[in-house]
Amino acid sequence: MIKSKCSGYFLAIGLFILSSPFRCQSQTLWDLAKQNRGLLKIATLFTAQNVRDHLSGDQGINNAMDWCKKTGVTHVFIESYRDGYTADRKTLENARDRFKKEGFEVSGCVTTTGIGKTSTGWRGISCYTDRPTQDQLQKIFEYTAAIFDEIMIDDFLFTDCQCEECVKARGDESWADYRCELMNKMARERILGPAKKVNPNVRIIIKYPQWYDDFHNRGYDIVQQTADYDRIWVGTETRDYDNPRWGRKVQYEAYYIMRWLGEIGGDKTGGGWFDPYGTTENTYVEQARQTVLADAKEMLLFCYGSLLRDTGPANVEKLRAEIPGLFDLAKLVRNKPIKGILAPKPPNSDADGEQYVFDFVGMLGLPLVPTAKIDAGAKAAFFSVHALQDSQFSGKLKNMLEAKKPVLITDGLANRLTGVNLEDKNLTILQVKGNPHNLLKLTREELKPIRDKLLAPFGIRFDAPNKVALYLLGDNCLVVENFNNESIDAVLEFSRSVRAQKTLVLPPEASAEVSCSGGKLEFSKIAPRTLVAVEY
Ligand SMILES: [Zn+2]
């Protein structure tokens, strides 16, 4: 394991340079990142406006390359269009070639905002029922495909328009169905088809936003679109729960959505994407940890321009210090199936008062297995109203209860079930009361019996305060992460004797004591906002 004190500078020279504990210190972050790019790649994006402001001249490009190298960034996305602005072709081509020459991987990007007729809803979004808007969309992708062999589409490729033309075109369909069909058609006829005609080698990535419970309502048909596009990318920007403008998202959301879309996307899944808005250094790097814990192969730092101002520089400094440890975390995670409580959200399922409930349940120290499918073969499960999207659901639930498997369901789901014995001793009802944020108020004492019941099939018991997440990786690794602003103690008991040791702490300088005796693993003084990995 790398002892990670390295921050991108030459810290150690002389005799010790080749001895293994000092391996990292003898290396720049750029070298380390190049070495590890097959494991975990670090990327950034230059928006179309960043291209204009930072990549138009040699000095700006040199500064950008220097920043990337110091941040371990080996892959850059150079954007051609955003918010009605198209970056100059010669500037794009020059930047592309300079970065390539310096050893960077280079891709393009398009943000579909400010195109043609404006939607009656969300600002910057378009009405794609409108033909001239469709024509403009196509032109942007044709232009970009002539310059780049890979194009990311930022997460504004949806519509919430309810103009007269849209009302007429949808007829008797639901908005969700109409919009999904419309955006599928845009993908095939206005993006993928025309772009590949201009450049047969071009690969197009659709980046999904983090608001997974509303995808279908605004035209993201994740099953069809994942099949149609060449690759997918995932929004993991959870930011700061208490931030008045950007907040109300919990950190586990990044993990849930990255794993959930990772299963749907399979080999097509690229990376996760997060930004500095509404973050502090601590919540910024938590986004990186969640992205890597969820097995992303790449993390994209949005965006160069924003990371140079406001909270950006402090965030980047903290991230740089943590990058060697993030590579270690990626090694622990890679190729290990996760274990735990099945937590299914069927594609296009409605949340109906239980928006993003999975994220909150993950914060309770229940190790979840995010999935789109309800498999009654699971050892334990958590079900919310989303499960009703599966027409076989009640039969599957009955099968699990008959097999005496522990099942946790929301009160909202319990109210909608018929023919299920709610008194079954294997069934626990979680009081969400129509607002998943309520779950963050559950006390340690209230959580203990719920965890013990649900974790029994895995031969473990877990006792910790709220907002301490548990992840079970493969057969010999687990991660405990404290999201609280206070130090915490926790106990994890195995039903058998184990020998366990702490193998990684993030941030590297944080305190976290772990002791193991018999089958009992005691965590003491885990510092605020700290992750601890244990192998056994
Ligand atoms: Zn419209």
XYZ file of C-alpha atoms and ligand atoms in Angstrom:
537
model
C 0.000 0.000 0.000
C 1.166 3.473 -0.822
C 1.855 5.632 2.210
C 0.329 8.706 0.743
C 1.934 11.904 1.866
C 2.599 12.917 -1.699
C 1.264 16.138 -3.120
C 2.709 16.289 -6.564
C 6.108 17.576 -5.646
C 9.461 15.980 -5.212
C 9.490 15.485 -1.484
C 12.153 12.875 -1.055
C 15.453 12.547 -2.806
C 18.649 10.599 -2.295
C 19.076 7.153 -0.817
C 15.433 6.475 -0.085
C 14.151 7.266 -3.530
C 13.924 3.654 -4.696
C 12.756 2.032 -1.492
C 9.123 1.110 -1.740
C 7.441 3.075 1.084
C 8.780 6.228 -0.536
C 7.700 5.258 -4.028
C 4.990 7.885 -4.175
C 7.064 10.681 -2.730
C 9.646 10.309 -5.462
C 6.998 10.760 -8.113
C 4.976 13.654 -9.423
C 1.213 13.324 -9.448
C 1.380 13.455 -13.257
C 3.615 10.370 -13.385
C 1.503 8.560 -10.806
C -1.680 9.382 -12.731
C -0.209 8.177 -16.028
C 0.847 4.952 -14.352
C -2.645 4.407 -12.928
C -4.775 5.605 -15.852
C -5.808 1.998 -16.611
C -7.183 1.743 -13.071
C -8.683 5.183 -12.529
C -8.432 8.082 -14.931
C -8.749 11.721 -13.879
C -10.330 14.102 -16.381
C -11.392 17.712 -16.609
C -13.547 19.745 -18.957
C -12.912 23.045 -20.681
C -16.338 24.519 -21.379
C -16.794 26.410 -24.662
C -16.338 29.635 -22.658
C -13.194 28.203 -20.986
C -11.869 27.432 -24.474
C -12.369 31.071 -25.458
C -10.956 32.480 -22.211
C -8.123 30.042 -21.444
C -7.161 28.089 -24.569
C -6.993 30.799 -27.246
C -3.278 31.506 -26.821
C -0.080 29.570 -26.062
C 0.335 30.971 -22.559
C -3.204 29.986 -21.568
C -2.722 26.472 -22.939
C 0.596 26.125 -21.098
C -1.015 27.206 -17.834
C -3.869 24.753 -18.344
C -1.507 21.858 -19.078
C 0.538 22.689 -15.998
C -2.598 22.729 -13.808
C -3.746 19.406 -15.266
C -0.393 17.750 -14.632
C -0.302 18.983 -11.036
C -3.829 17.609 -10.544
C -3.145 14.189 -12.070
C -5.476 14.954 -14.985
C -4.550 12.842 -18.028
C -7.785 13.222 -20.026
C -9.241 16.541 -21.166
C -12.652 17.223 -22.667
C -12.655 20.326 -24.869
C -16.126 21.688 -25.449
C -17.349 23.167 -28.727
C -20.785 24.475 -27.718
C -22.648 25.728 -24.614
C -25.315 28.350 -23.829
C -25.617 29.641 -27.373
C -21.845 30.058 -27.800
C -19.832 28.061 -30.343
C -16.075 27.876 -29.790
C -13.868 28.789 -32.746
C -12.820 25.796 -34.835
C -9.131 26.737 -35.202
C -8.881 27.324 -31.432
C -10.439 23.924 -30.731
C -8.154 22.137 -33.188
C -5.040 23.870 -31.889
C -5.901 23.041 -28.262
C -6.710 19.437 -29.213
C -3.359 19.007 -30.952
C -1.291 20.714 -28.240
C -2.802 18.522 -25.484
C -2.371 15.369 -27.556
C 1.258 16.197 -28.249
C 1.878 16.575 -24.528
C 0.534 13.068 -23.809
C -3.066 13.849 -22.809
C -6.078 11.931 -23.999
C -8.422 14.431 -25.701
C -12.207 14.316 -26.276
C -14.887 16.827 -27.230
C -18.022 17.901 -25.426
C -21.349 19.569 -26.209
C -23.782 21.168 -23.762
C -27.221 21.421 -25.323
C -28.344 24.677 -23.714
C -29.605 27.792 -25.456
C -30.553 26.010 -28.693
C -33.434 27.339 -30.831
C -36.893 27.563 -29.282
C -36.878 27.843 -25.496
C -38.788 25.385 -23.296
C -41.658 26.718 -21.211
C -39.906 25.137 -18.195
C -36.265 25.002 -17.065
C -34.101 27.925 -18.229
C -31.693 27.132 -21.079
C -33.624 24.022 -22.106
C -35.160 23.688 -25.577
C -38.419 22.638 -27.188
C -37.390 19.662 -29.326
C -40.826 19.294 -30.882
C -39.800 22.386 -32.871
C -38.171 21.474 -36.223
C -35.738 24.408 -36.548
C -34.485 23.546 -33.029
C -33.857 19.972 -34.168
C -31.931 21.290 -37.188
C -29.731 23.445 -34.954
C -29.047 20.524 -32.616
C -27.904 18.439 -35.574
C -25.566 21.164 -36.851
C -23.803 21.386 -33.464
C -23.064 17.659 -33.462
C -21.936 17.663 -37.092
C -19.542 20.529 -36.325
C -18.117 18.779 -33.247
C -17.810 15.330 -34.867
C -15.590 16.873 -37.553
C -13.102 17.880 -34.833
C -13.212 15.104 -32.190
C -13.460 11.291 -32.175
C -15.287 11.239 -28.857
C -18.006 13.633 -27.711
C -19.480 13.892 -24.228
C -22.976 15.394 -23.933
C -23.443 17.283 -20.665
C -26.637 16.541 -18.741
C -28.991 19.088 -20.304
C -30.225 16.846 -23.125
C -33.830 16.652 -21.967
C -36.995 18.656 -22.273
C -39.716 19.872 -19.950
C -41.516 22.002 -22.537
C -45.322 22.247 -22.406
C -45.870 24.749 -25.221
C -48.898 24.463 -27.500
C -46.893 22.626 -30.132
C -45.738 20.052 -27.536
C -49.240 19.656 -26.063
C -50.597 18.967 -29.552
C -47.794 16.561 -30.490
C -48.116 14.469 -27.326
C -51.846 13.869 -27.833
C -53.085 11.261 -25.323
C -49.631 10.113 -24.204
C -48.155 10.898 -20.792
C -45.487 13.609 -20.769
C -42.941 10.996 -19.707
C -43.713 8.722 -22.672
C -43.849 11.571 -25.171
C -40.566 13.074 -23.997
C -38.708 9.757 -23.872
C -39.792 8.949 -27.438
C -38.888 12.460 -28.592
C -35.413 12.390 -27.039
C -34.781 8.852 -28.348
C -35.639 10.158 -31.793
C -33.306 13.162 -31.330
C -30.521 10.772 -30.346
C -30.858 8.612 -33.429
C -31.870 11.107 -36.095
C -30.236 14.341 -34.987
C -27.160 13.298 -33.007
C -25.784 9.787 -33.564
C -26.752 9.380 -37.226
C -25.531 12.760 -38.505
C -22.371 12.777 -36.324
C -21.327 9.331 -37.551
C -21.936 10.416 -41.123
C -19.405 13.221 -40.672
C -16.962 11.055 -38.673
C -17.523 7.267 -38.771
C -15.090 6.851 -35.837
C -16.892 9.175 -33.480
C -18.132 7.764 -30.162
C -20.803 9.667 -28.310
C -21.217 9.619 -24.532
C -24.483 10.535 -22.853
C -23.951 11.951 -19.388
C -26.940 11.382 -17.106
C -27.758 13.961 -14.426
C -27.821 12.964 -10.767
C -31.651 13.430 -10.506
C -32.376 9.778 -11.296
C -35.924 9.744 -9.911
C -37.051 12.202 -12.606
C -35.193 10.866 -15.652
C -38.235 9.499 -17.474
C -40.369 12.561 -16.694
C -38.010 14.779 -18.695
C -37.114 12.376 -21.488
C -34.087 10.417 -20.261
C -34.999 6.842 -21.243
C -31.964 5.243 -19.636
C -32.494 1.749 -21.000
C -33.014 2.743 -24.638
C -30.527 5.602 -24.605
C -27.834 3.486 -22.979
C -28.377 0.959 -25.774
C -28.250 3.652 -28.474
C -25.274 5.753 -27.337
C -21.699 4.461 -27.393
C -21.004 5.150 -23.737
C -22.636 6.604 -20.629
C -21.406 8.908 -17.881
C -22.838 9.630 -14.438
C -23.515 12.820 -12.449
C -22.111 12.358 -8.931
C -22.268 16.010 -7.821
C -23.797 15.751 -4.324
C -22.229 18.982 -3.006
C -22.994 20.199 0.511
C -26.225 19.079 2.203
C -26.541 22.385 4.084
C -25.786 24.689 1.160
C -28.860 26.905 0.632
C -28.582 26.973 -3.167
C -27.149 23.561 -4.080
C -27.883 21.451 -1.016
C -30.311 18.771 0.211
C -28.337 15.919 -1.398
C -26.651 13.278 0.734
C -23.251 11.823 -0.168
C -24.567 8.287 -0.624
C -26.466 9.478 -3.712
C -23.243 9.612 -5.726
C -22.544 6.000 -4.756
C -26.104 4.816 -5.433
C -26.443 6.378 -8.873
C -22.934 5.431 -10.017
C -23.528 1.775 -9.058
C -27.101 1.752 -10.406
C -26.160 3.179 -13.807
C -22.949 1.150 -13.749
C -25.041 -2.035 -13.745
C -27.310 -0.737 -16.499
C -24.394 0.495 -18.616
C -22.044 -2.467 -18.079
C -18.947 -2.030 -20.275
C -20.372 1.201 -21.676
C -20.056 2.909 -18.306
C -17.374 5.571 -18.259
C -16.889 7.751 -15.219
C -18.530 9.969 -12.665
C -18.625 13.747 -12.873
C -18.689 16.249 -10.020
C -18.140 19.979 -9.545
C -17.133 22.514 -6.879
C -20.449 24.398 -6.615
C -21.827 24.695 -3.104
C -18.998 22.600 -1.642
C -16.265 22.956 0.943
C -12.968 21.058 0.618
C -14.423 18.235 2.729
C -17.606 17.751 0.769
C -15.739 18.206 -2.526
C -13.426 15.253 -1.893
C -16.313 13.160 -0.541
C -17.724 13.319 -4.078
C -14.458 11.872 -5.388
C -14.447 9.080 -2.784
C -18.052 8.109 -3.498
C -17.371 8.069 -7.240
C -14.341 5.796 -6.809
C -16.051 3.565 -4.201
C -18.825 3.024 -6.743
C -16.247 1.549 -9.150
C -16.096 4.422 -11.665
C -13.191 3.984 -14.054
C -12.788 7.716 -14.384
C -13.633 10.885 -12.481
C -14.248 14.157 -14.264
C -13.584 17.414 -12.457
C -16.016 20.002 -13.800
C -14.676 22.421 -14.951
C -11.279 24.090 -15.386
C -12.641 27.665 -15.228
C -14.730 27.052 -12.091
C -11.886 25.250 -10.327
C -9.690 28.345 -10.665
C -12.028 30.570 -8.626
C -14.110 30.716 -5.421
C -13.839 27.400 -3.547
C -12.053 25.741 -6.498
C -8.370 26.202 -5.564
C -8.847 24.962 -1.965
C -10.884 21.993 -3.230
C -8.222 21.068 -5.755
C -5.458 21.309 -3.182
C -7.307 18.898 -0.899
C -8.048 16.556 -3.792
C -4.414 16.501 -4.958
C -3.302 15.326 -1.509
C -5.879 12.548 -1.650
C -5.265 11.253 -5.181
C -2.660 8.584 -4.259
C -5.164 7.242 -1.698
C -7.961 7.322 -4.280
C -5.865 5.075 -6.516
C -5.491 2.697 -3.551
C -9.245 2.798 -3.021
C -9.844 2.022 -6.708
C -7.566 -1.024 -6.339
C -9.578 -2.252 -3.344
C -12.873 -1.828 -5.188
C -12.049 -3.089 -8.670
C -13.378 -6.523 -9.650
C -15.017 -7.121 -6.289
C -18.752 -7.826 -6.346
C -20.473 -5.802 -3.660
C -22.480 -7.569 -0.980
C -25.454 -6.381 1.014
C -29.104 -5.474 0.919
C -30.721 -5.437 -2.511
C -31.951 -1.881 -3.210
C -33.788 -1.840 -6.530
C -35.029 1.124 -8.499
C -36.649 -0.226 -11.679
C -35.971 2.071 -14.689
C -38.682 4.753 -15.225
C -40.195 4.064 -11.794
C -41.995 6.884 -9.973
C -40.846 7.970 -6.518
C -44.247 9.217 -5.379
C -43.221 10.986 -2.164
C -40.101 8.885 -1.655
C -37.680 10.815 -3.862
C -34.106 9.490 -3.634
C -34.983 7.381 -0.586
C -32.152 4.944 -1.466
C -29.557 7.659 -0.826
C -30.907 8.226 2.677
C -31.174 4.522 3.518
C -27.504 4.186 2.527
C -26.649 6.908 5.065
C -28.093 4.690 7.832
C -25.189 2.236 7.741
C -27.091 -0.329 5.684
C -24.785 -1.633 2.923
C -26.889 -1.492 -0.243
C -26.631 -3.240 -3.579
C -28.060 -0.687 -6.038
C -29.792 -2.380 -8.954
C -32.499 -1.924 -11.580
C -33.819 -5.478 -11.133
C -35.798 -7.109 -8.351
C -34.212 -10.491 -7.737
C -36.116 -12.537 -5.156
C -32.957 -14.638 -4.746
C -31.309 -11.836 -2.744
C -30.473 -12.570 0.911
C -32.070 -9.335 2.156
C -33.827 -6.423 0.498
C -35.052 -2.869 0.841
C -38.164 -1.907 -1.145
C -39.802 1.489 -1.658
C -42.786 2.560 -3.780
C -40.447 2.399 -6.804
C -40.745 -1.392 -6.638
C -44.384 -1.229 -7.780
C -43.092 -0.541 -11.315
C -42.291 -4.287 -11.457
C -45.571 -6.083 -12.173
C -44.210 -9.250 -10.505
C -43.272 -7.422 -7.329
C -45.829 -8.730 -4.844
C -45.094 -12.357 -5.773
C -41.375 -11.737 -5.326
C -41.926 -10.119 -1.937
C -44.046 -13.055 -0.771
C -41.346 -15.491 -1.931
C -38.722 -13.674 0.086
C -40.852 -13.579 3.227
C -41.744 -17.262 2.878
C -38.019 -18.006 2.671
C -37.647 -16.070 5.989
C -35.422 -13.414 4.445
C -35.321 -10.022 6.161
C -37.058 -7.322 4.153
C -37.256 -3.608 4.898
C -40.057 -1.653 3.228
C -41.107 1.970 3.405
C -44.367 2.977 5.079
C -45.434 4.405 1.708
C -45.063 1.006 0.080
C -46.751 -0.751 3.017
C -49.813 1.462 2.498
C -50.075 0.406 -1.132
C -49.601 -3.354 -0.674
C -52.521 -5.736 -0.673
C -52.430 -9.402 0.280
C -49.142 -9.103 2.197
C -49.046 -9.816 5.930
C -47.535 -6.637 7.341
C -47.144 -8.377 10.716
C -44.679 -10.916 9.256
C -41.727 -11.054 11.646
C -39.229 -10.855 8.774
C -40.745 -7.611 7.554
C -39.661 -4.241 8.962
C -41.469 -1.036 8.054
C -39.340 2.079 7.763
C -41.163 5.304 8.666
C -40.293 7.669 5.832
C -43.511 9.670 6.258
C -43.376 10.985 2.733
C -40.037 12.718 3.288
C -36.805 10.680 3.148
C -34.889 13.497 4.898
C -36.669 12.331 8.097
C -34.461 9.231 8.066
C -31.407 11.321 8.980
C -33.006 11.924 12.399
C -33.080 8.250 13.415
C -30.969 7.624 16.507
C -28.265 5.015 16.954
C -30.601 3.081 19.266
C -33.401 3.132 16.699
C -31.073 2.018 13.916
C -29.417 -0.873 15.778
C -32.311 -3.408 15.590
C -33.011 -2.548 11.934
C -29.376 -3.122 10.966
C -29.030 -6.304 13.009
C -32.077 -7.853 11.386
C -31.124 -6.900 7.831
C -27.454 -7.868 8.202
C -28.040 -11.254 9.869
C -27.843 -13.199 6.561
C -24.357 -11.745 6.025
C -23.119 -12.857 9.443
C -22.487 -9.335 10.732
C -23.885 -6.776 13.155
C -23.105 -3.082 12.892
C -23.493 -0.380 15.515
C -22.768 3.250 14.656
C -24.456 6.656 14.697
C -26.566 7.857 11.770
C -24.625 9.128 8.725
C -21.946 6.440 8.988
C -22.067 4.342 5.816
C -20.948 0.731 5.486
C -19.809 -0.923 2.237
C -19.079 -4.646 1.841
C -16.621 -5.270 -0.995
C -16.112 -8.880 -2.048
C -15.362 -11.457 0.672
C -12.506 -9.765 2.466
C -12.906 -6.020 2.435
C -15.203 -3.460 4.004
C -15.306 0.305 4.171
C -16.764 2.495 6.916
C -17.247 6.188 6.140
C -18.106 8.854 8.670
C -20.102 11.701 7.077
C -20.618 13.513 10.376
C -18.866 16.680 11.475
C -17.900 14.907 14.726
C -15.614 11.970 15.488
C -17.482 8.703 15.963
C -17.030 5.211 17.396
C -18.486 2.117 15.739
C -18.491 -1.643 16.243
C -18.778 -4.328 13.620
C -19.223 -7.873 14.868
C -18.731 -10.954 12.713
C -20.468 -14.204 13.618
C -17.067 -15.883 13.224
C -13.539 -15.080 14.298
C -11.578 -12.908 11.847
C -8.188 -11.267 11.617
C -8.630 -7.783 10.267
C -6.471 -4.759 9.660
C -6.913 -1.207 8.561
C -5.438 -0.751 5.080
C -6.506 2.729 3.997
C -7.643 5.987 5.585
C -8.878 9.027 3.647
C -7.914 11.769 4.148
C -4.501 10.163 4.761
C -3.717 12.315 7.805
C -7.044 11.657 9.591
C -7.241 9.684 12.801
C -9.074 6.357 12.791
C -8.260 3.608 15.270
C -9.246 0.061 14.408
C -8.777 -2.912 16.695
C -9.818 -6.486 16.164
C -10.284 -9.248 18.652
C -12.068 -12.497 17.914
C -14.932 -11.505 15.680
C -15.231 -7.982 17.001
C -13.946 -5.019 15.053
C -13.867 -1.773 17.012
C -13.508 1.593 15.324
C -12.673 4.424 17.637
C -12.219 8.140 17.103
C -12.919 8.034 13.381
C -12.348 11.671 12.505
C -15.125 13.758 10.913
C -15.672 13.066 7.215
C -13.219 10.200 7.076
C -13.190 6.895 5.224
C -11.566 3.734 6.615
C -10.990 0.536 4.644
C -10.395 -2.751 6.421
C -9.239 -6.054 4.952
C -9.847 -9.341 6.698
Zn -42.540 22.831 -26.858
